[in-house]
GROMACS .gro file of C-alpha atoms in nm:
model
   74
    1THR     CA    1  -0.353  12.016  14.836
    2LEU     CA    2  -0.073  11.935  15.075
    3ILE     CA    3  -0.067  11.580  15.211
    4PHE     CA    4   0.191  11.534  15.483
    5GLN     CA    5   0.276  11.230  15.691
    6ARG     CA    6   0.534  11.251  15.966
    7ARG     CA    7   0.764  10.957  16.012
    8ASP     CA    8   0.569  10.864  16.326
    9GLY     CA    9   0.227  10.923  16.168
   10GLY     CA   10  -0.027  10.656  16.088
   11ALA     CA   11  -0.191  10.564  15.762
   12LEU     CA   12  -0.367  10.804  15.530
   13LYS     CA   13  -0.642  10.612  15.346
   14ILE     CA   14  -0.850  10.776  15.074
   15GLY     CA   15  -1.151  10.595  14.925
   16ASN     CA   16  -1.297  10.603  14.574
   17ASN     CA   17  -1.458  10.909  14.417
   18VAL     CA   18  -1.312  11.150  14.673
   19ALA     CA   19  -1.288  11.516  14.567
   20ILE     CA   20  -1.020  11.715  14.749
   21PHE     CA   21  -1.022  12.074  14.628
   22ARG     CA   22  -0.732  12.323  14.631
   23TYR     CA   23  -0.550  12.466  14.931
   24ASN     CA   24  -0.627  12.183  15.175
   25ILE     CA   25  -0.385  12.044  15.432
   26LEU     CA   26  -0.411  11.678  15.537
   27GLU     CA   27  -0.159  11.565  15.800
   28THR     CA   28  -0.092  11.264  16.023
   29GLY     CA   29   0.160  11.238  16.303
   30TYR     CA   30   0.237  11.113  16.654
   31GLY     CA   31   0.043  10.791  16.596
   32GLY     CA   32  -0.269  10.950  16.447
   33SER     CA   33  -0.420  10.829  16.120
   34LEU     CA   34  -0.675  10.957  15.869
   35ASN     CA   35  -0.939  10.749  15.690
   36ILE     CA   36  -1.156  10.912  15.423
   37GLU     CA   37  -1.432  10.685  15.288
   38ASP     CA   38  -1.588  10.686  14.938
   39HIS     CA   39  -1.780  10.978  14.784
   40VAL     CA   40  -1.639  11.247  15.014
   41SER     CA   41  -1.592  11.613  14.912
   42ILE     CA   42  -1.342  11.833  15.093
   43HIS     CA   43  -1.383  12.191  14.974
   44PRO     CA   44  -1.102  12.451  14.962
   45LYS     CA   45  -0.894  12.568  15.258
   46CYS     CA   46  -0.976  12.284  15.499
   47GLN     CA   47  -0.717  12.166  15.748
   48ILE     CA   48  -0.730  11.810  15.880
   49ASN     CA   49  -0.464  11.720  16.138
   50ALA     CA   50  -0.477  11.364  16.271
   51TYR     CA   51  -0.222  11.383  16.550
   52VAL     CA   52  -0.228  11.150  16.852
   53SER     CA   53  -0.568  11.000  16.755
   54HIS     CA   54  -0.756  10.877  16.448
   55ILE     CA   55  -0.989  11.086  16.228
   56HIS     CA   56  -1.252  10.901  16.026
   57ILE     CA   57  -1.458  11.084  15.762
   58GLY     CA   58  -1.758  10.870  15.666
   59ARG     CA   59  -1.901  10.787  15.326
   60GLY     CA   60  -2.079  11.072  15.148
   61THR     CA   61  -1.954  11.346  15.382
   62MET     CA   62  -1.913  11.698  15.244
   63LEU     CA   63  -1.684  11.939  15.431
   64ALA     CA   64  -1.756  12.308  15.366
   65PRO     CA   65  -1.470  12.548  15.284
   66CYS     CA   66  -1.237  12.646  15.569
   67CYS     CA   67  -1.327  12.356  15.802
   68ALA     CA   68  -1.069  12.246  16.057
   69LEU     CA   69  -1.055  11.898  16.213
   70TYR     CA   70  -0.799  11.822  16.483
   71SER     CA   71  -0.753  11.513  16.698
   72TYR     CA   72  -0.492  11.659  16.932
   73ASP     CA   73  -0.477  11.570  17.299
   74HIS     CA   74  -0.468  11.910  17.472
   0.00000   0.00000   0.00000
């Protein structure tokens, strides 16, 4: 799992009992932040990019393999 925070990125908060499987990318930048609550599972090959805005993954969420979450302002 690659966890990357740009100099201008916001916080990356990970709760308790969070399972992050292989080959995931978690990034923050340009003022965005990422909050992952307790008991979350992120299965392989997901990409979560919190740029410009905040991404919040609630308690007990399970992301299937190959999910992509982006908070860009296009």
